[in-house]
GROMACS .gro file of C-alpha atoms in nm:
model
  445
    1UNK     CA    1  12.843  12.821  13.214
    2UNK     CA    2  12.479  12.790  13.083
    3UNK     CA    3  12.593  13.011  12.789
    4UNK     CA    4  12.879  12.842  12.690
    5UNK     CA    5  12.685  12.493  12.652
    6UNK     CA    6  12.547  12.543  12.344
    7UNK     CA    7  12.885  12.600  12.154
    8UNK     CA    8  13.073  12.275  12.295
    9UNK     CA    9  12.756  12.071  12.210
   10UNK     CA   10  12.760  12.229  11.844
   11UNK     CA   11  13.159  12.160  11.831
   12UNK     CA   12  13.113  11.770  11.931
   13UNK     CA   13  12.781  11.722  11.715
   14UNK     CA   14  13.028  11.852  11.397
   15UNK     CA   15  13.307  11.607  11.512
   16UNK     CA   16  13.132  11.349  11.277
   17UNK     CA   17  13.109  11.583  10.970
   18UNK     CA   18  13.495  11.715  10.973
   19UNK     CA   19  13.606  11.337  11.033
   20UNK     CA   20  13.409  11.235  10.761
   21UNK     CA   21  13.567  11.547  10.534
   22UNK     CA   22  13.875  11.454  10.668
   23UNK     CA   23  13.900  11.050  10.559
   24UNK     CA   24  13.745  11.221  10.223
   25UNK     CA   25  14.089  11.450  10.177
   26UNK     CA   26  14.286  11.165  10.258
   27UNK     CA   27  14.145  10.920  10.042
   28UNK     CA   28  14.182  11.161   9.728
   29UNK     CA   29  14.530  11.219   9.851
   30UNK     CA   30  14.645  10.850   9.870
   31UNK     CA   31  14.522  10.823   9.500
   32UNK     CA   32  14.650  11.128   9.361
   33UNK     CA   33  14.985  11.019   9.546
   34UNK     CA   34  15.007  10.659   9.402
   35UNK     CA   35  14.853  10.794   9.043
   36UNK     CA   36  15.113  11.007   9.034
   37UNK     CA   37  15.372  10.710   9.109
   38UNK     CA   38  15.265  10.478   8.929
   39UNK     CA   39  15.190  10.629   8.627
   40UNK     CA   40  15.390  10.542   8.290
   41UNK     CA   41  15.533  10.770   8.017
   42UNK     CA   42  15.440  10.408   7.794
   43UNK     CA   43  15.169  10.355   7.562
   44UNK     CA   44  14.948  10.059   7.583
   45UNK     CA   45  14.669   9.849   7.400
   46UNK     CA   46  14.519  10.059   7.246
   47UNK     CA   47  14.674  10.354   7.263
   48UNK     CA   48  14.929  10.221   6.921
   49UNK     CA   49  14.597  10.237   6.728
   50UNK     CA   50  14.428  10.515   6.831
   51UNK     CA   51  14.657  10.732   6.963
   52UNK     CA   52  14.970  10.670   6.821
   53UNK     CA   53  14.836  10.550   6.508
   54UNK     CA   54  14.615  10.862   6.471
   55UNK     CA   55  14.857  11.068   6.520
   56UNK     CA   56  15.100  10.946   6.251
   57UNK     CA   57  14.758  10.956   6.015
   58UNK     CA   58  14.649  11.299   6.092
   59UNK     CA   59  15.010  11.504   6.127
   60UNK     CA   60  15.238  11.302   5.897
   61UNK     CA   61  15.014  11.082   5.648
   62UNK     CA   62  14.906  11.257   5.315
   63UNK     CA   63  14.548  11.270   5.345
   64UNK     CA   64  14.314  11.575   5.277
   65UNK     CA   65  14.155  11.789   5.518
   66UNK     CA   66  13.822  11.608   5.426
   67UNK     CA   67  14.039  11.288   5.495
   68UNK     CA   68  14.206  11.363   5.836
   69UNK     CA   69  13.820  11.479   5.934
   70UNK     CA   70  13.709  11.126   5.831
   71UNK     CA   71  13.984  10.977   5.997
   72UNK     CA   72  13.887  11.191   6.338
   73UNK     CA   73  13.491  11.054   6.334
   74UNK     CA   74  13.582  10.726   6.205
   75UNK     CA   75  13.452  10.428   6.461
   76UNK     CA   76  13.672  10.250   6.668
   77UNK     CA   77  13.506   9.935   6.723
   78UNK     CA   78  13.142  10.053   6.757
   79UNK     CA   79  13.267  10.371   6.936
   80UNK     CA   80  13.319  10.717   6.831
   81UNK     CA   81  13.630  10.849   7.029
   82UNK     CA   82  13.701  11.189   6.897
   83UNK     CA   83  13.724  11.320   7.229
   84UNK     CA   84  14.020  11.098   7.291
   85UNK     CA   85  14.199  11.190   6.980
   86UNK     CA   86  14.157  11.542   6.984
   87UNK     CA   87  14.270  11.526   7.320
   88UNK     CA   88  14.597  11.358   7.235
   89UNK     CA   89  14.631  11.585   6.886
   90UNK     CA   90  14.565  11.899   7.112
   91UNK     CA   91  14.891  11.755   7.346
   92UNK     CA   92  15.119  11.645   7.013
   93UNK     CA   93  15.039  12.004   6.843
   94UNK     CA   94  15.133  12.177   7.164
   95UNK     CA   95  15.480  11.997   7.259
   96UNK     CA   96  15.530  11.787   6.957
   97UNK     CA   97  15.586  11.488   7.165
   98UNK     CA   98  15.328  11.242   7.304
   99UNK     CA   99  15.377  11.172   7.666
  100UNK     CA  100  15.139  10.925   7.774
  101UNK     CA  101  15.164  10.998   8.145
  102UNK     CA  102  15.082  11.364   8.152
  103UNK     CA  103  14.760  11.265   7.917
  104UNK     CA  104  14.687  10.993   8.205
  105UNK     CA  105  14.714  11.301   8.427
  106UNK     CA  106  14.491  11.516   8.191
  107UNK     CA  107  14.194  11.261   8.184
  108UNK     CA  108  14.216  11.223   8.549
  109UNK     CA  109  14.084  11.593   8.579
  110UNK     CA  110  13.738  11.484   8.439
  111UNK     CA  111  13.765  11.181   8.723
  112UNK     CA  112  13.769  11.520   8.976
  113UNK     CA  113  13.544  11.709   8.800
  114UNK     CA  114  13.238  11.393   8.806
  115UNK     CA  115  13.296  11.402   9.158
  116UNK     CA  116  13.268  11.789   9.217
  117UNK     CA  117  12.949  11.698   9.021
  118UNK     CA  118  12.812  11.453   9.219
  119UNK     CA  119  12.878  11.716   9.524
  120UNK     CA  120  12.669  11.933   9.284
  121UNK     CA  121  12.385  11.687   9.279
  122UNK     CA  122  12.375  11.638   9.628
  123UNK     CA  123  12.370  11.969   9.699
  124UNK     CA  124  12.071  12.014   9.463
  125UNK     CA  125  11.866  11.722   9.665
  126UNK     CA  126  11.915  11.886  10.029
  127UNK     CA  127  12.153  11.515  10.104
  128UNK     CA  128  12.567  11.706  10.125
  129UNK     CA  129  12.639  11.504  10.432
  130UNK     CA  130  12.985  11.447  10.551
  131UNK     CA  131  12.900  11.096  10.516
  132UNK     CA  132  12.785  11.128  10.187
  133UNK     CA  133  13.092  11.311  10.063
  134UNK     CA  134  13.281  10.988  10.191
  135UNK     CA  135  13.092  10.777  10.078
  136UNK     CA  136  13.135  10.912   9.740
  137UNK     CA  137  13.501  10.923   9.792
  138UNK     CA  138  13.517  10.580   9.866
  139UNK     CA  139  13.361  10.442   9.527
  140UNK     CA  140  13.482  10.733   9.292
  141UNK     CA  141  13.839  10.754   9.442
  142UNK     CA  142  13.913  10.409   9.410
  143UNK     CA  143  14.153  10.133   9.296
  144UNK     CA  144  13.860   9.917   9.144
  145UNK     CA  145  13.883  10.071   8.762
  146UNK     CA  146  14.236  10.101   8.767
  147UNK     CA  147  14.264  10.033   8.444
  148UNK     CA  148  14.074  10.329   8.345
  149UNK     CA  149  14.237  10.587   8.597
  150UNK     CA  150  14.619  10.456   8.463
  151UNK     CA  151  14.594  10.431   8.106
  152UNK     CA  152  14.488  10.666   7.855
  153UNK     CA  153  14.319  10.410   7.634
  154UNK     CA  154  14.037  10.359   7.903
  155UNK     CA  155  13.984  10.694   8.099
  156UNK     CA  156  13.998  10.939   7.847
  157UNK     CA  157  13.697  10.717   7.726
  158UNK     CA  158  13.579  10.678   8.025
  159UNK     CA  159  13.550  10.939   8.243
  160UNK     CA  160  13.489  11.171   7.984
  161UNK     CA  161  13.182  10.997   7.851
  162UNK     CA  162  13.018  11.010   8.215
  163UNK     CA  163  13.104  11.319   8.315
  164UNK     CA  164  12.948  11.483   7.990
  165UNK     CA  165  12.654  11.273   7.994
  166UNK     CA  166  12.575  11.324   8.421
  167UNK     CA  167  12.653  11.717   8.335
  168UNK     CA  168  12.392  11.715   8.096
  169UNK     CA  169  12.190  11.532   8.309
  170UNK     CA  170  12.218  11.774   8.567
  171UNK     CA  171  12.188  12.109   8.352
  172UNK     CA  172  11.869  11.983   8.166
  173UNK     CA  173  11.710  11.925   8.468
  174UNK     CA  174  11.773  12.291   8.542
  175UNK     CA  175  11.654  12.411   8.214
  176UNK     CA  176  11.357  12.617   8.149
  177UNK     CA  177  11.373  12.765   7.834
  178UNK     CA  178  11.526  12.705   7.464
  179UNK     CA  179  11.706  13.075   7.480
  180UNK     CA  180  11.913  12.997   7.827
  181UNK     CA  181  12.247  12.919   7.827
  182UNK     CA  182  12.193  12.637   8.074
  183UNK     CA  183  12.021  12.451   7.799
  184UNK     CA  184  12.292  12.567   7.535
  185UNK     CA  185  12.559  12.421   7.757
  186UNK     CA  186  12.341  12.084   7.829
  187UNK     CA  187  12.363  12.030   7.470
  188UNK     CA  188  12.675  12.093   7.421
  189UNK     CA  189  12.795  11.797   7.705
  190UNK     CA  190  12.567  11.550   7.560
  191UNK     CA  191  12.726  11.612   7.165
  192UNK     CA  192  13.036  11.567   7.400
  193UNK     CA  193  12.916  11.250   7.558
  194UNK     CA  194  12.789  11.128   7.260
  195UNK     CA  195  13.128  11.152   7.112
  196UNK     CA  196  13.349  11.080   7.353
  197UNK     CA  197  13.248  10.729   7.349
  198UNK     CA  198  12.962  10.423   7.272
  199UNK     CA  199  12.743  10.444   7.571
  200UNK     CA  200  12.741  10.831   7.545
  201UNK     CA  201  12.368  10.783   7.314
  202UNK     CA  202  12.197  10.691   7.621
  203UNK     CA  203  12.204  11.052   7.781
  204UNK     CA  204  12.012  11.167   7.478
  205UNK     CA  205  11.717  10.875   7.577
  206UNK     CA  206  11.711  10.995   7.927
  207UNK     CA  207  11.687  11.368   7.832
  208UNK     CA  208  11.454  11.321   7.650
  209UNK     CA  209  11.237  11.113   7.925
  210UNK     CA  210  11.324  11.343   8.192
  211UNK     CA  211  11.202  11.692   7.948
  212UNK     CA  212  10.866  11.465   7.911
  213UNK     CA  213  10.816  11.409   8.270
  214UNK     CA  214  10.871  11.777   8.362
  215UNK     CA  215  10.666  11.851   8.059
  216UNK     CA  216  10.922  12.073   7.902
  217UNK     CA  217  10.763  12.091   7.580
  218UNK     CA  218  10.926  12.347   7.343
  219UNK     CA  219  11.264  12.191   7.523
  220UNK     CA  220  11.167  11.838   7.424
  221UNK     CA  221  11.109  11.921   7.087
  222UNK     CA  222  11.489  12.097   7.012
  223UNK     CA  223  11.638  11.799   7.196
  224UNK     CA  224  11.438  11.531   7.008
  225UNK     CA  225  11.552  11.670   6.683
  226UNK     CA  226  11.948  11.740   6.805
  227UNK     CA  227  11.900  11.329   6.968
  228UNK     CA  228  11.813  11.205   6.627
  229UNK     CA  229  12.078  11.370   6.436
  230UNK     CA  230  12.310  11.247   6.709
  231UNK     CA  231  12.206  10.879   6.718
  232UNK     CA  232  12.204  10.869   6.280
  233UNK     CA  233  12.583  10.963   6.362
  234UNK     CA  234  12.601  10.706   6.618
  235UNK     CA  235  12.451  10.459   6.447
  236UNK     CA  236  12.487  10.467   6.064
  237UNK     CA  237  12.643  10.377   5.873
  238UNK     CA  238  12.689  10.041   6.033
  239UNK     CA  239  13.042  10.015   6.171
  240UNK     CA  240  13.233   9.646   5.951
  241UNK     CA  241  13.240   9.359   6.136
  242UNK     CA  242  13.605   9.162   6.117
  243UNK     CA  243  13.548   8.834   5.973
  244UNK     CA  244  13.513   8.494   6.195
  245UNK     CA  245  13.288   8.296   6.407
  246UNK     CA  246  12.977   8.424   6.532
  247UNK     CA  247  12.872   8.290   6.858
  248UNK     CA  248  12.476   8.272   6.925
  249UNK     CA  249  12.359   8.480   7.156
  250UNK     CA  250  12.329   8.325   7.487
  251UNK     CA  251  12.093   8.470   7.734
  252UNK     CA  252  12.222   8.314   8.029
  253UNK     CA  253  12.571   8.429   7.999
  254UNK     CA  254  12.448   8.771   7.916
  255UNK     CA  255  12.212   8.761   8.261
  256UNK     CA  256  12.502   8.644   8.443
  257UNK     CA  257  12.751   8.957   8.293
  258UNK     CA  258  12.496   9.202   8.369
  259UNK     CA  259  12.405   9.060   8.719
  260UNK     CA  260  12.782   9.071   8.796
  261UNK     CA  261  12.845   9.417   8.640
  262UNK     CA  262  12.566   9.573   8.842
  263UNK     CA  263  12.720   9.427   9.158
  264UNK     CA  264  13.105   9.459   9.052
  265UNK     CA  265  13.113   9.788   9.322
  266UNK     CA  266  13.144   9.514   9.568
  267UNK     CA  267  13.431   9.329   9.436
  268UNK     CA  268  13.761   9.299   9.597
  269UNK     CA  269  13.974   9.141   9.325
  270UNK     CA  270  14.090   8.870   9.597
  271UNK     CA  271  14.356   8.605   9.585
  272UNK     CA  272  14.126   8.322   9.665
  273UNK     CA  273  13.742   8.262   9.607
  274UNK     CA  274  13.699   8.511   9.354
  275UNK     CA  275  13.398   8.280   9.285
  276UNK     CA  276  13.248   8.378   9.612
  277UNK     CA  277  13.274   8.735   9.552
  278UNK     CA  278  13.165   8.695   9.229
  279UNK     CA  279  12.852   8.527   9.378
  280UNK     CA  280  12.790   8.824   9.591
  281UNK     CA  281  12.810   9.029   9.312
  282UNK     CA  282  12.563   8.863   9.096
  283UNK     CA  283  12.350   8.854   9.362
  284UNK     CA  284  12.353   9.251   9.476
  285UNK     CA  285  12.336   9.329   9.090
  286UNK     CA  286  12.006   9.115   9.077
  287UNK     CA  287  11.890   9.332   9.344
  288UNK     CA  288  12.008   9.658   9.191
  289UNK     CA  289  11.792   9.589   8.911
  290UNK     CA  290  11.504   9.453   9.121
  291UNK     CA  291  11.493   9.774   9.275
  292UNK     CA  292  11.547   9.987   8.971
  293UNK     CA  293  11.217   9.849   8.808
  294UNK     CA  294  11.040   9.859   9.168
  295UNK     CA  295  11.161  10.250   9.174
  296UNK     CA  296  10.997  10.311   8.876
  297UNK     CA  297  10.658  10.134   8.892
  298UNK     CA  298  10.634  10.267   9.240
  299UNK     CA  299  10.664  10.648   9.032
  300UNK     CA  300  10.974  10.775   9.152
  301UNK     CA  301  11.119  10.803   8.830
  302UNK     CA  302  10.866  11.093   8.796
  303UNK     CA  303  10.915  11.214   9.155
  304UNK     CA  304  11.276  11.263   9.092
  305UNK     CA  305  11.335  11.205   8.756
  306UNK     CA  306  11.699  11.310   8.785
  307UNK     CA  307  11.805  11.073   8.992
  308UNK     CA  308  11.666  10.796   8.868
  309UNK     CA  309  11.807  10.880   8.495
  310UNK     CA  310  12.108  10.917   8.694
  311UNK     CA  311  12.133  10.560   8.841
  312UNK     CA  312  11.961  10.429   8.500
  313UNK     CA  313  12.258  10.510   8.321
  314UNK     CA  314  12.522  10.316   8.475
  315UNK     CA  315  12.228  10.000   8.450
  316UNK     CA  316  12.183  10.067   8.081
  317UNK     CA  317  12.545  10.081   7.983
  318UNK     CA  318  12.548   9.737   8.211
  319UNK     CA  319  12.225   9.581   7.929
  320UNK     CA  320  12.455   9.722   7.617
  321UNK     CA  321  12.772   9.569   7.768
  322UNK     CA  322  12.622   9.237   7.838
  323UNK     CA  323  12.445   9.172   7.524
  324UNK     CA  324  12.778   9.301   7.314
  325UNK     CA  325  13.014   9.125   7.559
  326UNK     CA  326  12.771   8.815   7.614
  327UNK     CA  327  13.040   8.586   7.595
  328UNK     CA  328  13.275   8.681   7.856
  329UNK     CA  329  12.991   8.530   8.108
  330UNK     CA  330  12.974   8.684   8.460
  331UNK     CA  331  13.385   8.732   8.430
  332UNK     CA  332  13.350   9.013   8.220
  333UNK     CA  333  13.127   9.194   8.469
  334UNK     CA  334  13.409   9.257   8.671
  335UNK     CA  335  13.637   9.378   8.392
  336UNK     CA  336  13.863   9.674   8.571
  337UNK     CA  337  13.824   9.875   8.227
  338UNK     CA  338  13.413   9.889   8.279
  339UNK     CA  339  13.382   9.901   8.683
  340UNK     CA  340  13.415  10.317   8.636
  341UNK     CA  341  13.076  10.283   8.537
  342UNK     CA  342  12.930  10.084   8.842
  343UNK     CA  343  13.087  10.339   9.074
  344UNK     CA  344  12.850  10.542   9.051
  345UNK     CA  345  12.566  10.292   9.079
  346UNK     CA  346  12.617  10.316   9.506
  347UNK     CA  347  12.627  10.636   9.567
  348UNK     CA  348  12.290  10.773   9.322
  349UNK     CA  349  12.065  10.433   9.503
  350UNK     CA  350  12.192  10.595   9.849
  351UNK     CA  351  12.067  10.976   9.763
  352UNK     CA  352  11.765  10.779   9.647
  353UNK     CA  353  11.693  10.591   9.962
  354UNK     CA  354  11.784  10.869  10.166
  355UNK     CA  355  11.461  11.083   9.941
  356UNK     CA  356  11.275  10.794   9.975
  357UNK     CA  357  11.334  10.805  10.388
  358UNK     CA  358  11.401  10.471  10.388
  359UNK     CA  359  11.777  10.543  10.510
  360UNK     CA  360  11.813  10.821  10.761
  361UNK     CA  361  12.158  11.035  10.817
  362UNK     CA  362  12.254  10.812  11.137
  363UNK     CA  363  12.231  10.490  10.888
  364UNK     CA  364  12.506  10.678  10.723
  365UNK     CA  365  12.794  10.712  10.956
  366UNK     CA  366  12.774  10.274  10.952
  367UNK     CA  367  12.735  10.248  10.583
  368UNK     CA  368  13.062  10.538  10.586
  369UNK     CA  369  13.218  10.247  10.804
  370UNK     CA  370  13.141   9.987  10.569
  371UNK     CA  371  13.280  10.149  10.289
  372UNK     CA  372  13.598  10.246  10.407
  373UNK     CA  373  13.658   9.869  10.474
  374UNK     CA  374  13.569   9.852  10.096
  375UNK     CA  375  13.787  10.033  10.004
  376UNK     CA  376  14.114   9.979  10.191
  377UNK     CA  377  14.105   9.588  10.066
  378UNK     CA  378  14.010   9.696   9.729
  379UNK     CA  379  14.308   9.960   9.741
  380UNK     CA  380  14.572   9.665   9.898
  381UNK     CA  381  14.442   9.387   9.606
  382UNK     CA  382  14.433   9.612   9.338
  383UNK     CA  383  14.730   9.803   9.361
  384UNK     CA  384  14.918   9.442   9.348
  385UNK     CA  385  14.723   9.433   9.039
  386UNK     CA  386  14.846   9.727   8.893
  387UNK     CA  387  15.211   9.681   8.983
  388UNK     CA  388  15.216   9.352   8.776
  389UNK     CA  389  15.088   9.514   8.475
  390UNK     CA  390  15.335   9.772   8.497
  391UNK     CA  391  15.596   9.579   8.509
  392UNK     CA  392  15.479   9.350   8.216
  393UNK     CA  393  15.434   9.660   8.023
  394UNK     CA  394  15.775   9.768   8.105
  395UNK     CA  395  15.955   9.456   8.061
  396UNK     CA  396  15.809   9.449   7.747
  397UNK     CA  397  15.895   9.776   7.604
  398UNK     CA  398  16.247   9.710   7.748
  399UNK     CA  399  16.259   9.418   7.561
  400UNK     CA  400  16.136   9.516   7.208
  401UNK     CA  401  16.400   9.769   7.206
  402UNK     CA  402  16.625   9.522   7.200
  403UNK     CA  403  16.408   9.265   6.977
  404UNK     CA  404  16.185   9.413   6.745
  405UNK     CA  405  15.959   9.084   6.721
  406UNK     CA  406  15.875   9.114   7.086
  407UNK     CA  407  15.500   9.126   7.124
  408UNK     CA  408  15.444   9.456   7.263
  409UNK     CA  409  15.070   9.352   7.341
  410UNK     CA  410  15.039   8.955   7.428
  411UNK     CA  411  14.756   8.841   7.241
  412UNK     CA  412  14.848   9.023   6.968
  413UNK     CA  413  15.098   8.963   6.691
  414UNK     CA  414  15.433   9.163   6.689
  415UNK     CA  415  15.477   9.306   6.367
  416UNK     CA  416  15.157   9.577   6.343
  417UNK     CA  417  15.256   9.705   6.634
  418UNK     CA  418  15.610   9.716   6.656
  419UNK     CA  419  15.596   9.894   6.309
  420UNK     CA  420  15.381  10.165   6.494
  421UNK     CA  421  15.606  10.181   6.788
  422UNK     CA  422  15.929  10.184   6.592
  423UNK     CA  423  15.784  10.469   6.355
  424UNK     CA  424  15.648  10.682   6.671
  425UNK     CA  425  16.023  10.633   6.850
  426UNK     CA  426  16.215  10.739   6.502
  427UNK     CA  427  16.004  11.029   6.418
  428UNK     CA  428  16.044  11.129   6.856
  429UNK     CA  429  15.634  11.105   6.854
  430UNK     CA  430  15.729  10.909   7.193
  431UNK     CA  431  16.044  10.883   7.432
  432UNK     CA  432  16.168  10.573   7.519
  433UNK     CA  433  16.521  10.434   7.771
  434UNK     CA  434  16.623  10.149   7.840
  435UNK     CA  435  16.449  10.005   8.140
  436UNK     CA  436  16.752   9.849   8.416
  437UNK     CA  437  16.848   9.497   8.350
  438UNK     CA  438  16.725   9.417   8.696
  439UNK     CA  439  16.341   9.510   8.575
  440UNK     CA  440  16.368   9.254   8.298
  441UNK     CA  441  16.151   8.922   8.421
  442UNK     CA  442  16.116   8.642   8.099
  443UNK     CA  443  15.807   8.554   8.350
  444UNK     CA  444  15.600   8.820   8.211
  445UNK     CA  445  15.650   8.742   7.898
   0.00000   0.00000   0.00000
């Protein structure tokens, strides 16, 4: 009897761990299951421009190879893409169609692939709880940033740029010499980063802190030169600016979009008193910062510099957003297309409190508790949200086939666009049918 103690204690102690792996599988599964229903072959926003657009520039315009090569680095906005469009060219050269949900599919692989990192990275700092595998489930697997996980336009972006830049991350932090290929392949994600989109520079201003902090000379040197050939790229010439109004820069709205943005992991996108989340917000992404500068005074950005570059990405891309974005106040802190970004702000402060011993592994199993609340009304609310924009973008589409001068993006005028759209369906670039009459709502439009 005495013998067989031991093993039934071990067996219930693990109960814990293999529940917590267990709510982890099913919470991937429940989003791979309604990505993979809800999901449209239709593209949107942006993707006539730079997807559609590019594609009918690169494979059927008359331009040079010197042209089509301009055409691939040009800016969008004040980004670089060229992940995204050689992504999409990769997908038309192969089947010589564009569909939009299989490249929605695609992108969603780098989505996976941060998270096996972020495994990685706990793994590295001694913290791969069960709880902490949930935990990470709960923010990275979830319905907040739909807009990035459902259209190509925002994940291919997205994920892309923060996987690249937190693999860097993680492989310079490993790196010893300039002849390794750990250090080969670092560089190599943050050229990706820096070109998958705008926020991607900040990787090569965290390298380079963390190589100077672990006093990785002869490293520091190759990546200061590669980072300054890589920010001349990313930031000259200039991009234009359109024409129109320039509104002064307002701190107080910025404060107010960056205070909300650091805080957005906690927003439910409710029905009613989306002030009062929005409140909460503010206030948690006041904190976040608070303790960001505390963690570094207090030296832990040279006791783990890893971590803290890790969580001081996600806080930087929050200052560029809310001094370029300054005027969509505290609203724009909750944008779906940027709350990818704050995801990831949760998870990196809990390893860091859990170094710092200030949380402890039984602290965990509540916080796991927490979160899964989090996340089941985030999943309800947001998933309303998504099904309306479908069906907007649907009705739409539906509709323009019918009417060319139906404005296939709202705010937008209809004939740019339709001229794309019209071009991409003649030349079978895209596949289009009819939508059911019974899908058709004038309300949307």
């Amino acid at each position: 009897m005495v013998q067989n103690a031991r093993p039934v204690l071990t067996k219930i102690s693990d109960m814990p761990k293999y529940l917590s792996i267990s709510l982890s599988i099913a919470i991937f599964l429940i989003f791979a299951y309604t990505l993979f229903t809800n999901t449209l072959n239709l593209p949107s926003f942006d993707d006539y421009d730079t997807t559609l657009g590019f594609i009918k520039r690169i494979f059927f315009d008359d331009y040079t190879l010197l042209g089509k090569l301009e055409i691939l680095f040009s800016r969008h906005n004040e980004h670089r893409i060229i992940f995204s469009k050689s992504a999409a060219a990769a997908y038309y050269s192969i089947f010589h169609q564009v569909d939009f949900a299989n490249l929605v599919f695609f992108q969603n692989l780098f989505l996976i692939g941060f998270f096996v990192l972020m495994l990685f990275v706990m793994k590295q700092n001694s913290m791969l709880y069960g709880e902490n595998l949930l935990i990470a489930a709960v923010f990275l697997f979830s319905l907040a940033f739909w807009q990035v996980t459902f259209f190509y336009w925002g994940g291919i972006q997205h994920y892309t740029v923060f996987f690249f830049c937190f693999l860097s991350l993680f492989l310079l932090n490993k790196s010893q010499q300039i002849k390794s290929w750990i250090f080969f392949f670092s560089i190599l994600s943050v050229a990706a980063a820096v070109f998958s989109f705008g926020n991607g520079f900040l990787a090569l201003l965290l390298g380079a802190f963390m190589l100077f902090v672990q006093k990785k000379r002869a490293l520091l040197v190759v990546w200061s030169l590669l980072s300054a050939v890589l920010l001349w790229i990313t930031f000259i010439p200039r991009p234009e600016v359109a024409g129109g109004g320039h509104t002064p820069f307002n701190f107080d709205w910025a404060a107010r979009l960056l205070f909300t943005f650091m805080g957005s992991f906690l927003y439910i996108n409710p029905s009613t008193n989306q002030y009062i989340n929005i409140y909460i917000c503010m206030a948690v992404g006041a904190a976040v910062l608070i303790t960001w500068i505390w963690l570094f005074f207090k030296g832990y950005a040279y006791q783990n510099p890893l971590l803290y570059c890790l969580l001081s990405l996600p806080i930087l891309t929050g200052v560029i957003i809310s001094i370029s974005r300054f005027e969509t106040r505290a609203g724009g802190g909750i944008a779906p297309r940027y709350m990818f970004f704050t995801a990831t702000i949760p998870v990196i402060l809990l390893l860091i409190f859990l170094d710092l011993k200030v949380l402890k592994q039984r602290h965990l199993r509540v916080l796991a508790v927490f979160g899964l609340l989090l996340w089941g009304t985030v999943f309800y609310n947001n998933r309303k949200a998504l099904i309306v924009m479908n069906q907007d973008l649907e009705t739409r589409v539906a509709k323009w086939e019918k009417d060319p001068n139906t404005r296939l993006i709202y705010y937008h005028e209809a004939k740019g666009y339709s001229d794309v759209m019209q071009w991409a369906v003649d030349k079978k670039v895209v596949k289009l049918g009819i939508l059911k009459e019974s899908k058709l709502n004038d309300d949307f439009l």
